[in-house]
mmCIF file of C-alpha atoms and ligand atoms in Angstrom:
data_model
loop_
_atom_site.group_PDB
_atom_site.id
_atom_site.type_symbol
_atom_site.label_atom_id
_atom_site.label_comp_id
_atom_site.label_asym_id
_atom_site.label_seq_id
_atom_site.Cartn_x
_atom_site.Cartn_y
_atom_site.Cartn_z
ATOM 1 C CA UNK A 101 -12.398 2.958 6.008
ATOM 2 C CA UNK A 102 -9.680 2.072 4.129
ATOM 3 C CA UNK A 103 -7.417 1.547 7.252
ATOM 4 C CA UNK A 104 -4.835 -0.584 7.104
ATOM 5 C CA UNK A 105 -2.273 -2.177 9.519
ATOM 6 C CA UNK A 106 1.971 -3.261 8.920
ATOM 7 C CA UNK A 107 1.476 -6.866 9.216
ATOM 8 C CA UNK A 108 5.067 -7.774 9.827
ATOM 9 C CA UNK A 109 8.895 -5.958 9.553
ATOM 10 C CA UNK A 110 11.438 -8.524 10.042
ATOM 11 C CA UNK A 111 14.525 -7.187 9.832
ATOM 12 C CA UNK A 112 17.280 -8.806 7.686
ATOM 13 C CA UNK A 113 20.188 -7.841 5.803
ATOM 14 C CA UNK A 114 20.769 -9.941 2.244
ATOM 15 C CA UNK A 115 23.863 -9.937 0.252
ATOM 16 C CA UNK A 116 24.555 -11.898 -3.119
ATOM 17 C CA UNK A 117 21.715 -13.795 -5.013
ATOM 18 C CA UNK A 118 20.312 -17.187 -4.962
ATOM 19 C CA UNK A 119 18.897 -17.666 -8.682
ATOM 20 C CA UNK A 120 18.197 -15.359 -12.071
ATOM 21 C CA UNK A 121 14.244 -15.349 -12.891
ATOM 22 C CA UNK A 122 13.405 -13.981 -16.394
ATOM 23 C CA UNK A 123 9.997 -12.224 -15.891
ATOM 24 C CA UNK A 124 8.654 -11.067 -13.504
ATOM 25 C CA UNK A 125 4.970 -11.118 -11.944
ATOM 26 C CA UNK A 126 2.732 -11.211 -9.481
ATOM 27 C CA UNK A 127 1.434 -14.386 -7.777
ATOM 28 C CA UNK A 128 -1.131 -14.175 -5.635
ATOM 29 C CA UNK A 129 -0.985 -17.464 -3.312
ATOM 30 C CA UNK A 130 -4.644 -18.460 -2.169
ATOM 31 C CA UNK A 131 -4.008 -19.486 1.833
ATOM 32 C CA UNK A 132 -7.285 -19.802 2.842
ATOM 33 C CA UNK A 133 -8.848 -22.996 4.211
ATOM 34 C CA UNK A 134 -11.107 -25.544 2.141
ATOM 35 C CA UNK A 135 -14.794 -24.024 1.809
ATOM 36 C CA UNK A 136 -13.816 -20.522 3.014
ATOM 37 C CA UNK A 137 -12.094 -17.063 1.898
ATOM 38 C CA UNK A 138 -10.717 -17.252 -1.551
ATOM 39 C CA UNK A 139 -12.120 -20.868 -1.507
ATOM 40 C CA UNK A 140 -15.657 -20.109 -0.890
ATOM 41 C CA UNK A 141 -17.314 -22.482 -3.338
ATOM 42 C CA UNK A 142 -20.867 -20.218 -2.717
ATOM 43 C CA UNK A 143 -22.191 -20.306 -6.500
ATOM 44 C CA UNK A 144 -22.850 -16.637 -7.940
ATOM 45 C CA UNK A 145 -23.597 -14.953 -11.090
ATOM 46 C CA UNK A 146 -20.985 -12.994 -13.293
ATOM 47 C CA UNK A 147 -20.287 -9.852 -12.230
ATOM 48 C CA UNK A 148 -19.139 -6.293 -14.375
ATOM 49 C CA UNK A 149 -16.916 -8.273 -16.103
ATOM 50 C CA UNK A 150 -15.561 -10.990 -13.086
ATOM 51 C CA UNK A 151 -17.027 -14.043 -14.800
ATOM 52 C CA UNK A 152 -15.947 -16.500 -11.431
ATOM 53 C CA UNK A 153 -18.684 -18.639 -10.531
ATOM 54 C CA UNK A 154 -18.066 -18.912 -7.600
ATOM 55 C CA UNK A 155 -17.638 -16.188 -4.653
ATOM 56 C CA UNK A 156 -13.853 -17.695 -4.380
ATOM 57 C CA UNK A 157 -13.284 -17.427 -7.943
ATOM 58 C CA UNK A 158 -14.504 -13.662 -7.836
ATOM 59 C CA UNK A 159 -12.605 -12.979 -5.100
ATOM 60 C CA UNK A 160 -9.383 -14.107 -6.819
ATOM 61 C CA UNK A 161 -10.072 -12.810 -10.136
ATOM 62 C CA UNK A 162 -10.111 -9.333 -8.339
ATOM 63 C CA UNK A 163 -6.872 -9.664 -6.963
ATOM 64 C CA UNK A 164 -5.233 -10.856 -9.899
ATOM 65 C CA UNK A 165 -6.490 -7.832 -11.629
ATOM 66 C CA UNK A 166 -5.807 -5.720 -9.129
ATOM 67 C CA UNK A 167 -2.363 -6.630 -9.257
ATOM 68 C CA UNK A 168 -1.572 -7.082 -12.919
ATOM 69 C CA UNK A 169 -2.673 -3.648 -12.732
ATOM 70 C CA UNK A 170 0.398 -2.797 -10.766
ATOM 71 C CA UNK A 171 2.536 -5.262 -12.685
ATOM 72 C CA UNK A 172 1.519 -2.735 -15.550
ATOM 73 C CA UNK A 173 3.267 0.145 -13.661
ATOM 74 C CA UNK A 174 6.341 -1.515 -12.115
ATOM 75 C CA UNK A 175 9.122 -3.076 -14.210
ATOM 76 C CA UNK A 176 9.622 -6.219 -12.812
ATOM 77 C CA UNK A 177 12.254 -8.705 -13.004
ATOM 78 C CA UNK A 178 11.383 -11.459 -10.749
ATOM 79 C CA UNK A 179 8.294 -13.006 -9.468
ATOM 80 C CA UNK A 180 6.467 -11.167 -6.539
ATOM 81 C CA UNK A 181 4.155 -14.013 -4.310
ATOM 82 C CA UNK A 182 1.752 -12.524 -2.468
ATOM 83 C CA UNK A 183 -0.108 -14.388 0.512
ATOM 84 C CA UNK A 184 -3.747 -13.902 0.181
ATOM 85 C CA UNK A 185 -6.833 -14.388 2.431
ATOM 86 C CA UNK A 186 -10.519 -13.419 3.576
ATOM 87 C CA UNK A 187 -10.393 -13.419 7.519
ATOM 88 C CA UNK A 188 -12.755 -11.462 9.961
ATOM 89 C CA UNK A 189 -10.830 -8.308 10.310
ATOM 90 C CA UNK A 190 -12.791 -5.480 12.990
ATOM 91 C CA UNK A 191 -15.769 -4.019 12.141
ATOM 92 C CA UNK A 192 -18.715 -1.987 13.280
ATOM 93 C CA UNK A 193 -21.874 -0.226 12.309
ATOM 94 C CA UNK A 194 -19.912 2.459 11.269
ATOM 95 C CA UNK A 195 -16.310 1.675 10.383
ATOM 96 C CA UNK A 196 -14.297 -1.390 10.024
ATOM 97 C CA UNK A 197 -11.158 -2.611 8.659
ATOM 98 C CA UNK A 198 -11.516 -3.301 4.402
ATOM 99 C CA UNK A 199 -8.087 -4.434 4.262
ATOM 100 C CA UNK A 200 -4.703 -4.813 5.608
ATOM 101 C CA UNK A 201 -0.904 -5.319 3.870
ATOM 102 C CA UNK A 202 2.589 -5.164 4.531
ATOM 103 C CA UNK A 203 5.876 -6.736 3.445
ATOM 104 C CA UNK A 204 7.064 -9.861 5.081
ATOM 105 C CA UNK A 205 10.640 -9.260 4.996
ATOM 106 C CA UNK A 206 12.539 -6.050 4.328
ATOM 107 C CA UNK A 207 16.607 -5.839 3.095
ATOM 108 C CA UNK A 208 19.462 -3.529 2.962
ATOM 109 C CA UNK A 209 22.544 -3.380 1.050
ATOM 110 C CA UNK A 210 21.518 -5.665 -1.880
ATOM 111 C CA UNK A 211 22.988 -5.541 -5.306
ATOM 112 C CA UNK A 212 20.886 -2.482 -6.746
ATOM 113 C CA UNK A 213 19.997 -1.025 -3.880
ATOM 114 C CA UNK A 214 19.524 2.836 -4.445
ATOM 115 C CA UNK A 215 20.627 4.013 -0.852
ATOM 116 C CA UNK A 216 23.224 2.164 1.255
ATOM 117 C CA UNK A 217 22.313 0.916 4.725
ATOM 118 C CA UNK A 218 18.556 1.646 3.569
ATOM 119 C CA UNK A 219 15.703 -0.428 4.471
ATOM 120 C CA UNK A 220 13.706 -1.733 1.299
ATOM 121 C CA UNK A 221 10.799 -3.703 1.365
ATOM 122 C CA UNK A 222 11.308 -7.238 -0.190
ATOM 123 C CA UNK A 223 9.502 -6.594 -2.887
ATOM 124 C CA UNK A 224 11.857 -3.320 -4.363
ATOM 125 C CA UNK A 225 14.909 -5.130 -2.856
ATOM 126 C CA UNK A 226 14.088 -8.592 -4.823
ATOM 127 C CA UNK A 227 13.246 -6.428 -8.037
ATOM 128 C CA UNK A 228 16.372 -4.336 -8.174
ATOM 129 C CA UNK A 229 18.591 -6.984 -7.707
ATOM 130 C CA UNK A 230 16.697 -9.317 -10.522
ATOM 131 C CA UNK A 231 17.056 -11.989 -7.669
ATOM 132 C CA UNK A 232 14.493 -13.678 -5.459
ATOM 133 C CA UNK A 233 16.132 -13.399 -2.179
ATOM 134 C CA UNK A 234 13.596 -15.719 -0.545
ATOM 135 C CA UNK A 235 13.078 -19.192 -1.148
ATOM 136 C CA UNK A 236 10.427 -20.600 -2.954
ATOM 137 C CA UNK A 237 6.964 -20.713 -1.262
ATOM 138 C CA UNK A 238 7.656 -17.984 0.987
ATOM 139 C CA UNK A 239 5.446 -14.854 0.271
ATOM 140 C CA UNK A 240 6.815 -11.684 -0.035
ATOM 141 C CA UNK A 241 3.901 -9.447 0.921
ATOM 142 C CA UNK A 242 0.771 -10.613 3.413
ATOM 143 C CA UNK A 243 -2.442 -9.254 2.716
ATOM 144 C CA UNK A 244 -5.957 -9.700 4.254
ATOM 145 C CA UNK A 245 -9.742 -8.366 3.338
ATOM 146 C CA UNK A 246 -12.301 -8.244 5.538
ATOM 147 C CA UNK A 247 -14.719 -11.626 4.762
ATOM 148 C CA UNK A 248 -17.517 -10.224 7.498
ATOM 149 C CA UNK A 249 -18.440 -7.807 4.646
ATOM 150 C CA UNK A 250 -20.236 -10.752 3.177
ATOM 151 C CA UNK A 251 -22.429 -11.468 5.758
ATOM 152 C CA UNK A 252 -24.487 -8.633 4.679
ATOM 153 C CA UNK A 253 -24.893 -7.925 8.499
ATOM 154 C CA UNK A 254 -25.820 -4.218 9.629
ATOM 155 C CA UNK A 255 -23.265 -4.951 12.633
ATOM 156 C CA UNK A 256 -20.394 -4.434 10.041
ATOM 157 C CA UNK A 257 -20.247 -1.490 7.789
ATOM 158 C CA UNK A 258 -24.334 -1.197 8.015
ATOM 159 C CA UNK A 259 -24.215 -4.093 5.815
ATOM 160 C CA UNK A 260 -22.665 -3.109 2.671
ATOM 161 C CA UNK A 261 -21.342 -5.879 1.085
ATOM 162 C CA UNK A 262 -18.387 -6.318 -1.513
ATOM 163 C CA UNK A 263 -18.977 -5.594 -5.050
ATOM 164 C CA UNK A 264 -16.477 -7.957 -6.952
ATOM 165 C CA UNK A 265 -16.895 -6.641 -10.490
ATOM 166 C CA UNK A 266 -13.518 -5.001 -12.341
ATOM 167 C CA UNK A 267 -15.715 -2.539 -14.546
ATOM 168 C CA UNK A 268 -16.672 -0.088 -11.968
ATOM 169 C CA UNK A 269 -17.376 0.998 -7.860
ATOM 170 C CA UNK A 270 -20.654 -0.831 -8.149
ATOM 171 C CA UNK A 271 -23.695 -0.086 -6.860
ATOM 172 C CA UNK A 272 -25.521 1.979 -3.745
ATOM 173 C CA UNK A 273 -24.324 -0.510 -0.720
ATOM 174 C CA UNK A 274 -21.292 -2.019 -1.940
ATOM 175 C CA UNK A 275 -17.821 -1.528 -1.384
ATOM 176 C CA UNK A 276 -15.698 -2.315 -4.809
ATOM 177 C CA UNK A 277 -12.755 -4.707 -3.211
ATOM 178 C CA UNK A 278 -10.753 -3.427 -6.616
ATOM 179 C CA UNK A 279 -9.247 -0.200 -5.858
ATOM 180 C CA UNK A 280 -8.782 -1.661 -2.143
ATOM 181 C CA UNK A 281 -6.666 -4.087 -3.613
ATOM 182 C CA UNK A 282 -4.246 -1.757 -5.415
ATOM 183 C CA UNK A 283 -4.239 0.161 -2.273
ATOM 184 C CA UNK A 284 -3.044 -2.785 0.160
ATOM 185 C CA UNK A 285 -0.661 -4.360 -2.591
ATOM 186 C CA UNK A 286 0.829 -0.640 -2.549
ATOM 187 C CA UNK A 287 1.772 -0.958 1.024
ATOM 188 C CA UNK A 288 3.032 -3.876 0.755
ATOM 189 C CA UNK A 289 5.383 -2.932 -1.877
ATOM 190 C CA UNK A 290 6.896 0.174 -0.199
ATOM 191 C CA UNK A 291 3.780 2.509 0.716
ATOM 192 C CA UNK A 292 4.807 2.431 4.110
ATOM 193 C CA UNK A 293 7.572 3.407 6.951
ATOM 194 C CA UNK A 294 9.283 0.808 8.955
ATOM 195 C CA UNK A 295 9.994 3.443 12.045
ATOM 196 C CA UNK A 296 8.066 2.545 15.256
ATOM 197 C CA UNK A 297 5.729 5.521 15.771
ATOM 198 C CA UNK A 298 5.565 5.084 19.417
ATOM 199 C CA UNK A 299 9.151 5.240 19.944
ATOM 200 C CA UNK A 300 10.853 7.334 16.709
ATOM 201 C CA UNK A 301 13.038 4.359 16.564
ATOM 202 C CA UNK A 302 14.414 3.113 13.227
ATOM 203 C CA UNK A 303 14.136 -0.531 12.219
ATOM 204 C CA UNK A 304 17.523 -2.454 13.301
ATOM 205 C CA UNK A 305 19.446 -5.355 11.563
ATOM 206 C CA UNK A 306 20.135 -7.927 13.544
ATOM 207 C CA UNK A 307 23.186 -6.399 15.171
ATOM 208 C CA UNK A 308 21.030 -3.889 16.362
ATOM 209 C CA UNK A 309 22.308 -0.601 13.973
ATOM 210 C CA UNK A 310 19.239 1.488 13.512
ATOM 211 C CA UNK A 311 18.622 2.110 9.698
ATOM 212 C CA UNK A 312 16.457 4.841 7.401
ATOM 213 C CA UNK A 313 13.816 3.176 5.547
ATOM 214 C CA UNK A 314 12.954 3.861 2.195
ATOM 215 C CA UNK A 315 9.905 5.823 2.161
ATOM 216 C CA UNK A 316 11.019 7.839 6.207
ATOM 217 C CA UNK A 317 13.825 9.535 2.970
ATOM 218 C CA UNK A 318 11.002 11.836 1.946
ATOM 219 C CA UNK A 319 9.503 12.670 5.047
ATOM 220 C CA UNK A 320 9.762 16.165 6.783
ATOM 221 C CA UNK A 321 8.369 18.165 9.441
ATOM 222 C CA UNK A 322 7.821 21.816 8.014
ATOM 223 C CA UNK A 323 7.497 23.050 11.579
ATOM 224 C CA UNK A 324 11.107 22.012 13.311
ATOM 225 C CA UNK A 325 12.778 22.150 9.757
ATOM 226 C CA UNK A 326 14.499 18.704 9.400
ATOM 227 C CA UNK A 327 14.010 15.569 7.733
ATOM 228 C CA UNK A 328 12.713 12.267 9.664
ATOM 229 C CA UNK A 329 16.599 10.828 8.854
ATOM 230 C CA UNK A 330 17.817 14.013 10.342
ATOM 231 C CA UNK A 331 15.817 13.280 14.020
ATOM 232 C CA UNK A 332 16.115 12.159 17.344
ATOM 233 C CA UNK A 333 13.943 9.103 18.351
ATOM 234 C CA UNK A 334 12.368 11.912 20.260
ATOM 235 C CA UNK A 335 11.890 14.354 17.645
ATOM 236 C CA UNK A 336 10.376 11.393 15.190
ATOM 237 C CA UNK A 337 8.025 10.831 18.042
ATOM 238 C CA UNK A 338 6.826 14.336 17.936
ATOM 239 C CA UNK A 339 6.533 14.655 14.001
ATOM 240 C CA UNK A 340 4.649 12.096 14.081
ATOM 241 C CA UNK A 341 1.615 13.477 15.293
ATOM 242 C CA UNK A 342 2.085 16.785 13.872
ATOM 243 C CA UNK A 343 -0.616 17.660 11.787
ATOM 244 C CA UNK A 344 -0.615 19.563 9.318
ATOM 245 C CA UNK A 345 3.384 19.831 8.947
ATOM 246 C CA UNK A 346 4.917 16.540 7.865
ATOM 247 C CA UNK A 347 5.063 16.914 4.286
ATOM 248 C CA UNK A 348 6.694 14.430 1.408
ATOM 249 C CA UNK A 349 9.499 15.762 -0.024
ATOM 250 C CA UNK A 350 10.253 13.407 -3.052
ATOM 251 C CA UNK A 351 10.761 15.129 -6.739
ATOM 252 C CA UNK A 352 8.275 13.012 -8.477
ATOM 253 C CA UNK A 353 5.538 13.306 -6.473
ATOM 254 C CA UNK A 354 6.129 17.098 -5.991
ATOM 255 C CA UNK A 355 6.273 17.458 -9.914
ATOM 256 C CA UNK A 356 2.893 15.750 -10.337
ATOM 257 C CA UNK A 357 0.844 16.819 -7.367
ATOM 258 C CA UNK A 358 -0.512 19.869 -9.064
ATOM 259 C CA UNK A 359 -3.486 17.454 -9.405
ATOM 260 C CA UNK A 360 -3.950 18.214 -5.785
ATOM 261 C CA UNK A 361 -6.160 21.132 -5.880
ATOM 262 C CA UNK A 362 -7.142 21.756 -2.577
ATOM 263 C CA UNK A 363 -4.575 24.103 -0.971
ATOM 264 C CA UNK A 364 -5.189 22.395 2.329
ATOM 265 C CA UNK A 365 -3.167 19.358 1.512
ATOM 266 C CA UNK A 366 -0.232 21.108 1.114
ATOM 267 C CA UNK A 367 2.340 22.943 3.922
ATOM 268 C CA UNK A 368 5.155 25.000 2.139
ATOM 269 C CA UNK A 369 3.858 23.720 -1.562
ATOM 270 C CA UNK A 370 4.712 20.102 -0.418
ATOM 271 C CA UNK A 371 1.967 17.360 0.047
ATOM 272 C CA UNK A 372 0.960 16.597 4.175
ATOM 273 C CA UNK A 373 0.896 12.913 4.819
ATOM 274 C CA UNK A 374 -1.535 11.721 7.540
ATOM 275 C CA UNK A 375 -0.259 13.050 10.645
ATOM 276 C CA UNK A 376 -3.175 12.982 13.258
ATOM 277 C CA UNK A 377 -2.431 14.369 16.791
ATOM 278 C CA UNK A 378 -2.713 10.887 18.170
ATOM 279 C CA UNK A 379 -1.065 7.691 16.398
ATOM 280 C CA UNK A 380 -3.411 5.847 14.438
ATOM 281 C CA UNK A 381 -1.983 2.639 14.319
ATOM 282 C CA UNK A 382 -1.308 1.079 10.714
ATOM 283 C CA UNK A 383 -2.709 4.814 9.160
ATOM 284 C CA UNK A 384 -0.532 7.267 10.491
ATOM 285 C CA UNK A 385 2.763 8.736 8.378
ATOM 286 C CA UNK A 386 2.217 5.732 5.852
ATOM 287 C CA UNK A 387 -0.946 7.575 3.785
ATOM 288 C CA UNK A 388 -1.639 10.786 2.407
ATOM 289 C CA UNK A 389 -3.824 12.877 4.202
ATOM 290 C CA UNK A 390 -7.331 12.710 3.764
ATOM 291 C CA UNK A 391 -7.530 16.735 2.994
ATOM 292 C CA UNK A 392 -6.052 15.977 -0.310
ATOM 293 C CA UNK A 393 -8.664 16.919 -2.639
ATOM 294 C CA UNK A 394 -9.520 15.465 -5.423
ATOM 295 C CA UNK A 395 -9.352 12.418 -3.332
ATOM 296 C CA UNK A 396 -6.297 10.059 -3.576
ATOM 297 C CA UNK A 397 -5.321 6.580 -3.270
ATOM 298 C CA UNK A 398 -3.170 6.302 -0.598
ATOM 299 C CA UNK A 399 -5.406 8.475 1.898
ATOM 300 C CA UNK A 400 -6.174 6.603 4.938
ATOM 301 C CA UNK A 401 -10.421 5.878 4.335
ATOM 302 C CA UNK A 402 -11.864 4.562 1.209
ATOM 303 C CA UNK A 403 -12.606 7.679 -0.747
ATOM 304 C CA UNK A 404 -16.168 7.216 -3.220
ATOM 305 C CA UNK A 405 -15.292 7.993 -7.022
ATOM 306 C CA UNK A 406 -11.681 6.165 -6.742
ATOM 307 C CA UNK A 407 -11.754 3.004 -8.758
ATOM 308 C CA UNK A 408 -8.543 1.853 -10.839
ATOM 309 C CA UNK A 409 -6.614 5.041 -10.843
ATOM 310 C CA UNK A 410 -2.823 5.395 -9.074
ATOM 311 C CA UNK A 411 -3.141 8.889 -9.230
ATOM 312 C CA UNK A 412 0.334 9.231 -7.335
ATOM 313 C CA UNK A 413 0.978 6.535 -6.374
ATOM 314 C CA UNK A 414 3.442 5.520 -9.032
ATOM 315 C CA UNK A 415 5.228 8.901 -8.070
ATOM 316 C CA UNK A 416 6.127 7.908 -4.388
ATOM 317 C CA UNK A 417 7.388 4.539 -5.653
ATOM 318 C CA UNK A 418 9.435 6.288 -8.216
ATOM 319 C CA UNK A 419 10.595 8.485 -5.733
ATOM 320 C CA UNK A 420 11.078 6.007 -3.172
ATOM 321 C CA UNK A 421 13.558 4.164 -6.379
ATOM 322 C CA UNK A 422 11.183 1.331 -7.826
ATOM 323 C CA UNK A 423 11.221 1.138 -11.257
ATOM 324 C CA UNK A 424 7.755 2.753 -12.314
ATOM 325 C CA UNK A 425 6.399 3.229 -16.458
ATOM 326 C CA UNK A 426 4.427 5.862 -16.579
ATOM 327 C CA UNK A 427 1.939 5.278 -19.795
ATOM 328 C CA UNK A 428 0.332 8.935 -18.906
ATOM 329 C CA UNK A 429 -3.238 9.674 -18.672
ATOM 330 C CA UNK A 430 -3.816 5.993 -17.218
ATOM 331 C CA UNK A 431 -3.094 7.183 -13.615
ATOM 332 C CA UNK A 432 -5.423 9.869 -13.851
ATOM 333 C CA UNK A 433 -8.450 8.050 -14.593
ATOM 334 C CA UNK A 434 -12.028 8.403 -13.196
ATOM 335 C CA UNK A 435 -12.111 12.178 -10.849
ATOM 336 C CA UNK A 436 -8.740 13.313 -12.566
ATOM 337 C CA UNK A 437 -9.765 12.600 -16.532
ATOM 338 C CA UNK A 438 -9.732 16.008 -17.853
HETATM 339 ZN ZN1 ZN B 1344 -3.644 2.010 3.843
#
């Protein structure tokens, strides 16, 4: 249930920089209305260790964790914005939408940029060239949780209700919005490809050259042979759906994902992203597939026992050529602690 959809891809290519920033960071930017979302001035009680007072308050604080948790991981150089907000996002008894991300501008051919005539989200791109590319008060990534969870109505998710606390999942009827957090801001920094699934067709610039993105590098199909740069519109179109033999073919994650034990995740000893035999819009290619077991991150649905661990995560981005620390047993937390 941890779907999530690409927001937007606007494709633009960015040469030179605008201004040096000394740190970097996160920022989330609250754009909610007055009285509502991350505004919500509802009073509540502290919470495993969110001590807002209001739900607003607790909603932010668990983003801001959320992503200095990621700042943690990522060397950053400049500051990342990310728009924030609690909208009514689908839901039913049964399943619904937790959260959604994606970057709001992607680049090629920066100063930095690991692969030439490679898309990047904005995010990476702005990093690697230690320049914000974008003008002040323009967000870089665009994420949205689902406010009807709050309502507490059995119409959405049988009424389970957020649990806003930063300690742990929470209890029996909750969803913890903390590890959805790290999953969405993941997406939005790169966890994702920029190809149309419904056509195979590459992202263009705006003279209308097709390029790889970042994260399509890594992808293969174990069945034809060939890697998703390698393909024909056509033949992406096909892979895409093409359970169980698109695999991720990225050193770092391949080095790590002995933590994978289930042999079902795997075709030819790589890792299977989600390939279902019909698109699942927003889920397919950009997650790990949901046979990985122990459970990961990046799997399509909300998986119980995940709550602050990366697992590998921090391998596809390191793959993928963000600059990632890796301070060890930290990414293995919770189901992978030994
Ligand atoms: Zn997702």
């Amino acid at each position: 249930m941890m779907r999530a959809v690409v927001l937007v891809a606007l494709g633009i290519t960015l040469f030179g920089s605008l201004e040096n920033i000394e740190a970097g960071q996160f920022v989330i930017v609250n754009l909610d209305p007055p009285n509502a979302g991350l505004n919500d001035p509802e009073p509540v009680s502290p919470v495993g260790g969110n001590d807002g007072t209001t739900l607003g308050e607790q909603r932010m604080n668990v983003l801001e964790a959320a992503a200095a948790r990621w700042a943690n991981f990522l060397e950053l150089t400049v500051e990342i914005r990310v728009g924030a907000t609690f909208e009514e996002l689908e839901c039913d008894p049964t399943s619904g939408v937790l959260g959604t991300a994606g970057p709001n501008n992607v680049a090629a051919n920066f100063t930095g940029a690991p692969v030439a005539d490679t898309w990047y989200t904005i995010a990476q791109a702005i990093t690697l060239a230690e320049s914000d590319l974008i003008l002040a008060d323009n967000q870089h990534i665009s994420t949205r949780y689902n406010v009807r969870l709050d309502d507490g109505d059995s119409d959405c998710l049988g009424g389970n209700t957020w649990y806003y606390g930063l300690d742990d999942e929470g209890p029996f009827g909750t969803v913890p919005l903390f590890p959805v957090v790290l999953h969405e801001l993941a997406h939005g920094l790169g966890f994702l490809t920029l190809v149309d699934l419904e056509s195979g067709a590459r992202l263009e610039t705006g003279d209308g050259d097709p390029l790889n993105d970042a994260y399509m590098l890594f992808l293969r199909d174990q069945e034809v042979e060939k890697d998703w740069p390698d393909m024909t519109d056509a033949e992406r179109v096909d892979s895409a759906v093409n359970d169980p033999n698109v695999v991720w073919t990225g050193p770092t994650v391949d080095a790590m994902s002995n933590m994978v034990t289930d042999p079902a995740a795997f075709s030819g000893g790589l890792l299977r992203v989600h390939a279902p035999g019909e698109i699942e819009d927003g889920s397919s290619i950009s997650h790990w597939t949901p046979d990985a077991d122990p459970p990961l991150l990046m799997e399509p649905a909300r998986q119980p026992g995940i709550f602050d661990e990366l697992d590998l995560t921090p391998a596809l981005f390191s793959d993928i050529g963000w600059p990632v620390n890796f301070p060890g047993i930290e990414i293995f937390r919770d189901r992978f602690e030994p």
